[in-house]
Amino acid sequence: MVSLGPPTVVDGLRFKKTVGLPEYIPSGYRLSDGSADTGGNTMISAVVIGNTPAIASGLSLLGQNENKTLQFLGITDRGPNQDCGDCFDNQADPTLVGNGTVNFNSGKGFPVPQFSPTFGIIQMGINSTATVTESCYLKDTLMQPVTGISTNPNDDTPRTAWCEADLEFDPNGQDSEDIHMLPGTNYAMIVDEYLPSVSVVNADFTSERCGEILVRYIPSGMQTAVVNSTYPVKAILPASLSGRRANRGFEALAVIQNKAIVMLQSAMDVDSSRSGRESEIIPAIVLNITDPLHATYLGTKYYAGDSAANGYWVSPRTSQRDIKVSAASWASQFLTEVGLEEEKEYVFMLERAQAQVKIYLVDFESATLTDESAISAANATLIMDPWDLECGNGIHTARKSLIFDSSTTVNFTFSDKMEGFAFLNSNVLLLGDDNDFGLEGNGATSFVLVQLAESVLNKFDQFSVRPSCNIHLKRLGGISGIKAETETVDPVREIALVGGGSEFVLLNYSNPSSLGLLKTVPIVGGGDLNDMQQCNGYAFLAISGPKQISNGYLCHISMEELIMGNTEQLNVNGNHCTELIGAVLPDMLVLTENCSTVVLAIEGEPLQPDPDTEDLFDASLYETAEGGVYIVALDWTEGVPEIASRKFLNLTHLNDMADDYVARGVRWVSKRFAAIDPEKFSFSKDLQPEYVTILPGQQEALVVCQENNAILHVDLVRQEILELYPLPYKQWEGFDLDASDRDGMINLKRYPIWGMPQPDAIESFLHNGEVYFAVAGEGDSWEFEEFRGKDYASAGLNVSNMSNATISMLENNSQLGRIKFSIAPPGHDGESFRELYAFGSRSWSICLLNSTGVHLVYDSGSDLEEAHAEQPFRNTFNIDAEPEKGQDTPHDQYDKRSDDKGPEPETVKIHMIDGIRMLFLSNERTSTMMIYDIDDPTMPEPVYMKRLSPVSGSMSKAWDSIIADGALGVSDPESFTVLHEAKLLLVAGSYSETFEVYKIVTYSEDNTGSPPPPNGDSPPLPGDDIQPPMPQGPPSPPSGSSPPSSDSPMPPEEETTPPPDDVSSSNTAPVFILNHVYFVGIIACNVLLRQL
C-alpha cells in the first residue's frame, strides 16, 4: 500500500492516526435502508469510528451494558505499513510517495515503527455511533511496547518509511489479527500472522499490566526466530506450519471454556516452490486451553476454502491463492438453543476474496482430528482437493453452511477487508473492517449491520453433505465456438462428432486437454441436424426436412471417410442420405447393439402460430402432421450398411381408442380444436414421439411422447405398436417447489397443485430379470395452453371445488400467481377444466415395465431444487442458463425459472461404473450434472453433483460476453456420452456452444467400503473443478397424516405398496406421492394410485 503523506505519532504509543488522510466519513453515516439481497438479507445501517482507524482486524461481542449500549472487543493489526513494490513502482509520483527516497522494491515499509498493536473496547450506542472507550497496547514482561515489525526472514523484510532503509527484525513483533476473551478469566487470546503464533494476554483494562503477553505459542523448530524474545514462548504447534505463506499465518480464532480452534489465513506454500498455495485445504489447529498458560496441541483438522474454479466467487480475477479465512467465533451462544452442548465444535467463519465476504457456520465436530504422525499439514495441503483428502486419505474436512454473502447484497459497497464480525442475535450480523490505517484513502473503520433473512438457528440443519467416494468428475479440457446441440463418439478412433443446426464438426479427443478440431461439415439441402449416433464405424444422422412440415432424412457415412476422405459437405439429396417418406421431423435415433436396426422417433411437431403476432386460438393457423416410429433394418453383409427394409409406424390406429387413452391419463392437448377440424387435430396427430430407448433383449423399444406425458411400447421384430401408456402425474402437496420468479429468493413450499413430468429423455435397464426405465421430468407445452396462476379466471379454470386459500395463492405473485399451468390437463374435455397442472415434475423417476403396464417405483421428489438451493449451486438456483436476452447476466437470471419448470431435468444415461449402476442426469437450465447410485432402483442414492456452466466467477457479466470470450463450460447440456470403460464423460453445451471432456474418477474400495488408508502406496491425484455433492437423502415426507384439503384435486387414498407383480393391472396413469419412511437407513416408498 502507498501512504498519502508522512504519518506523525499521536497519543503516545497507543492509537496512531496518519496526517494527510482523506476526511473521515462522519459518524452515523447510513446506507440506504432496506436494500435486500437475492437471499433476503437486508442492510440495516453502517457506522464508523471517526478517530480510531484499524480497530476491527478482529472483533468479538462482549455484551450490552445498562444503557443498552453494545460492547465489543476489537484489535488492530501490526500497524501502518507500505508495500515497497508499490512505492518503488510509483516513486516518480510525489503525490503517492511524498518526498521519501525508495531504495527497495520488496518488503514492507513501517512509517511508524514504534507502533504497538492495540486492542480495546468498542462501544456502539443506539444513535449509531461507535467509540473506543478502553484500550491496551501489547507489552512484554518488562512492560515495554511490543511492535508490529516482522519477527524473522520468513516474513516481510522490514524497512523504514518509503522503504528507504532496513529495519531490524523484532523477535517480539506480532501482526495481531483475531481476538477473543477466554471464558471465566481476564485473559484474551490473540493470533498472529507472522510465525504463526497464538498468544495469551492480560486483558484487565483496570490493570497497569493490561496488554502484557503472558505466553506465546509457536511452531516447533522456530525457536531460533524468537530466541531474544522478552516474554515467555513455547513451541507446541506443528512444525509443518512453518511452511505457511509469508504474512499468511493465523488470522482466525474461536475459543470455548477449554478449547481453541486456530485457522491459517490461507493454504500453505509448503516449500520454496510455493506448490501448495493453490490448494483448497486449510489447516485448523485444535488446542487444549484448560490452563491457558500451559496449552497443549490436540491435533489438526481441515477446512476447505470455497473453490475459485467453480463459481463460489464473483470476481473473475479470483484465484485459489486469494481466498482468506480472516475471523472466527465459537457458536456457543446458539448451541443450547438447538439442543447441542456448548463445547461442541461449531464455529462461525469469515471467508473472503476480492470484493466479497462470506460468513459460514462450520461443523468442525464432523471433521477428522489428525496429528503430524498420520499426515502433516504440509502433505495434506499438497493433496490440494478436499475430495482427494476425504476419499484418498479418509480425512473428513469440516462441513459448511452459508449464512451471509456480501456479493448478493444490493449496495453493499464496503471494503472486502471486512475482517471482524459478531452476531448480535440469531438474525442480526455485525461486520467490521480493517481500514489499513487509511493509508490507501479508504476512510475510517466502519461497521455494517445486516438483518439476516433466515435465522442462524436454521443453519444447523443445512450443512453440506460429505462427498461420495464412489465417483467424481475432473475436467480435462474443452472447446468453444461450435454448434453443440447433439453429439456422438467413436471410442475406437477417439473422435467425437458434435453438431447442430446445419453443420457438425469432428473433434479428436485423444488429448482432452487440447481438443483437435479436424473439420467442419456443412449439411446441405435439409433442415436441422437433430441427432447422431455412431455404430460399427459409421455415423448415423437424423436430419429434418427443409420446411417444418416436410419429410426428414436418415444419413449414414463411414467415420474413415469423414476423417480421411474428401467429404466437404453432407448433401441430404446425395448417396449418403435416404428420404423418410411421411416422416416429419425425425427427432432421436437409436441403433440396436449389433447395429442391425435403426429406430427413429418421428415427432411430427405442428407448425404453430407466432405467439407475438398471431392468435394462438385460431385453428386455421395450425399445420399438423402424423408422428410415429420409423424402423430401418440394415444389411451389413459386405461390411457396409445397406438399407434392407424400412417401415413407418404411424399412430392413426390409436384414434379409435382416443377417449379411452384420455381417460387413462394420456394428454390430448389440442382436443379443443378437434371439434373445428377433427382430421387436423386428431388424437394421433397430437402425439409427438421424441425420445427412444431400446429395451434389454434388443427386440422392443419405448418411445416418449413428451407433451402427451405418455410412452409408446414398440415391437421391433413384428414392427408394430404394442401399447400406449400414460406416465405418472405428481401431486405437489407431497413435495416442495419454488413456484415464483418474483419473490427474489429461494422459497420451497408445498402447494395443492399437480405436475406433469412430460419427460424428454428415457433410458431402460434390466434388474433382477425385470425391465425398468428412468425418465427426466423436463416438461413441455403447446404455445396456446400456458397460463399463469393469476390469470386463472380468463383461462377458464373452474374454481367451484377450490378453497379460498388456493384461490388466494393464485392471486399472489409470491405463491402461485406466476407459475405456468395448462388449460389442457389430463382428462379435460376440450374446454373447461378444474385442476391445476404445471409443466414438468422438477425430478426424475424410475418405473417398472411388466405385463400389467407401467408402475412408478421411485421419484426424486424435491431433491433437485433442494440440491440447487445449497452452496455452491445456490447463486444459480433455477437460473435460466439460456436467456432470451444475451445482455442479461447470470445474476439477472437468478430464480427466473421458478415459475417455469425449475432446473428442467433434461437427459438421463445409465452406465456401470466399477460394477455399480450409475445414473447420470443433466439439468438444462441450471447446467448441472448429478450422479445417482441406482443399484437398487427402488432406493437410488445421490452421490455427486457438479455445475458445468461457464458462469463461474462471472455472475455479473453479460451472457453474450461470457460466450464471446470463449468461456469454457457447458450451458444447456442437452446431449452427453458416458464411456464407462475409458471412464470419460463428454458433454455438449447447446447454448454455450461448447464441448467438454471430464474424467470419471473413482477410488477402489475394500469389502468394508472403507477408503484407502492415509499415506497408502497409491497417492491420490490432485484434482480440479470439484464440487461438493448434492444434499443426500430422500424428499421430505408429506407432513402429518391428516387427509388432503378439500381443494386438492382428486386426492389419493393412502395404501400399502404391493410387490411389483401385484401392482394394479390398470393402465391408468398413477398419481404419485412417495412417503419415504426412515428405518435403519432404508427408504420405503408407498406408491399411491388413483383413477383419472
Short mmCIF file of N, CA and C in Angstrom, two decimals, residues 36-39 41 311-315 354-358 402 404-413 871 875 891 955-956:
data_model
loop_
_atom_site.label_atom_id
_atom_site.label_comp_id
_atom_site.label_asym_id
_atom_site.label_seq_id
_atom_site.Cartn_x
_atom_site.Cartn_y
_atom_site.Cartn_z
N ALA A 36 -32.21 -5.20 -0.10
CA ALA A 36 -32.21 -6.66 0.15
C ALA A 36 -31.40 -7.40 -0.88
N ASP A 37 -30.77 -8.48 -0.46
CA ASP A 37 -30.04 -9.31 -1.42
C ASP A 37 -30.98 -10.39 -1.95
N THR A 38 -30.48 -11.18 -2.90
CA THR A 38 -31.33 -12.19 -3.52
C THR A 38 -31.69 -13.30 -2.57
N GLY A 39 -31.02 -13.35 -1.42
CA GLY A 39 -31.39 -14.34 -0.43
C GLY A 39 -32.25 -13.75 0.66
N ASN A 41 -31.35 -11.10 2.71
CA ASN A 41 -30.64 -10.35 3.74
C ASN A 41 -30.79 -8.86 3.48
N GLY A 311 -17.13 -21.16 -9.36
CA GLY A 311 -18.23 -20.22 -9.23
C GLY A 311 -18.59 -19.80 -7.83
N TYR A 312 -17.74 -20.09 -6.84
CA TYR A 312 -18.03 -19.64 -5.48
C TYR A 312 -17.79 -18.13 -5.32
N TRP A 313 -16.97 -17.56 -6.18
CA TRP A 313 -16.56 -16.16 -6.02
C TRP A 313 -16.95 -15.36 -7.25
N VAL A 314 -17.36 -14.13 -7.02
CA VAL A 314 -17.89 -13.30 -8.09
C VAL A 314 -16.80 -12.81 -9.03
N SER A 315 -15.70 -12.33 -8.50
CA SER A 315 -14.68 -11.72 -9.35
C SER A 315 -14.00 -12.77 -10.21
N GLN A 354 -11.57 -11.11 -3.29
CA GLN A 354 -11.70 -9.77 -3.85
C GLN A 354 -13.15 -9.31 -3.87
N ALA A 355 -13.41 -8.21 -3.16
CA ALA A 355 -14.73 -7.56 -3.17
C ALA A 355 -15.86 -8.46 -2.70
N GLN A 356 -15.57 -9.43 -1.85
CA GLN A 356 -16.61 -10.37 -1.42
C GLN A 356 -16.28 -10.93 -0.05
N VAL A 357 -17.28 -10.98 0.80
CA VAL A 357 -17.14 -11.52 2.16
C VAL A 357 -18.28 -12.50 2.41
N LYS A 358 -17.96 -13.63 3.02
CA LYS A 358 -18.97 -14.63 3.37
C LYS A 358 -18.82 -15.01 4.84
N LEU A 402 -23.74 -21.86 4.54
CA LEU A 402 -23.62 -20.44 4.26
C LEU A 402 -24.69 -19.63 4.99
N PHE A 404 -24.16 -15.79 5.12
CA PHE A 404 -24.18 -14.45 4.53
C PHE A 404 -23.17 -14.38 3.39
N ASP A 405 -23.54 -13.70 2.31
CA ASP A 405 -22.65 -13.47 1.17
C ASP A 405 -22.84 -12.03 0.73
N SER A 406 -21.80 -11.21 0.88
CA SER A 406 -21.93 -9.79 0.56
C SER A 406 -22.19 -9.56 -0.93
N SER A 407 -21.77 -10.48 -1.80
CA SER A 407 -21.89 -10.25 -3.23
C SER A 407 -23.34 -10.21 -3.68
N THR A 408 -24.24 -10.77 -2.91
CA THR A 408 -25.65 -10.77 -3.29
C THR A 408 -26.44 -9.70 -2.55
N THR A 409 -25.76 -8.84 -1.81
CA THR A 409 -26.43 -7.78 -1.07
C THR A 409 -26.37 -6.50 -1.88
N VAL A 410 -27.52 -5.98 -2.26
CA VAL A 410 -27.58 -4.77 -3.07
C VAL A 410 -26.96 -3.60 -2.30
N ASN A 411 -26.12 -2.83 -2.97
CA ASN A 411 -25.48 -1.63 -2.42
C ASN A 411 -24.50 -1.92 -1.29
N PHE A 412 -24.06 -3.16 -1.16
CA PHE A 412 -23.03 -3.46 -0.16
C PHE A 412 -21.70 -3.03 -0.76
N THR A 413 -21.27 -1.80 -0.46
CA THR A 413 -20.10 -1.22 -1.11
C THR A 413 -18.90 -1.13 -0.19
N GLN A 871 -25.03 -24.40 -1.38
CA GLN A 871 -23.77 -24.00 -1.99
C GLN A 871 -23.08 -25.22 -2.58
N ASN A 875 -26.28 -19.72 -5.86
CA ASN A 875 -26.33 -18.46 -6.59
C ASN A 875 -26.79 -18.63 -8.05
N HIS A 891 -26.58 -13.26 -12.83
CA HIS A 891 -27.22 -12.73 -11.62
C HIS A 891 -28.64 -12.26 -11.94
N MET A 955 -20.79 -13.88 -12.52
CA MET A 955 -22.21 -13.72 -12.24
C MET A 955 -22.74 -12.35 -12.68
N SER A 956 -21.86 -11.34 -12.80
CA SER A 956 -22.31 -10.00 -13.17
C SER A 956 -21.92 -9.63 -14.59
#
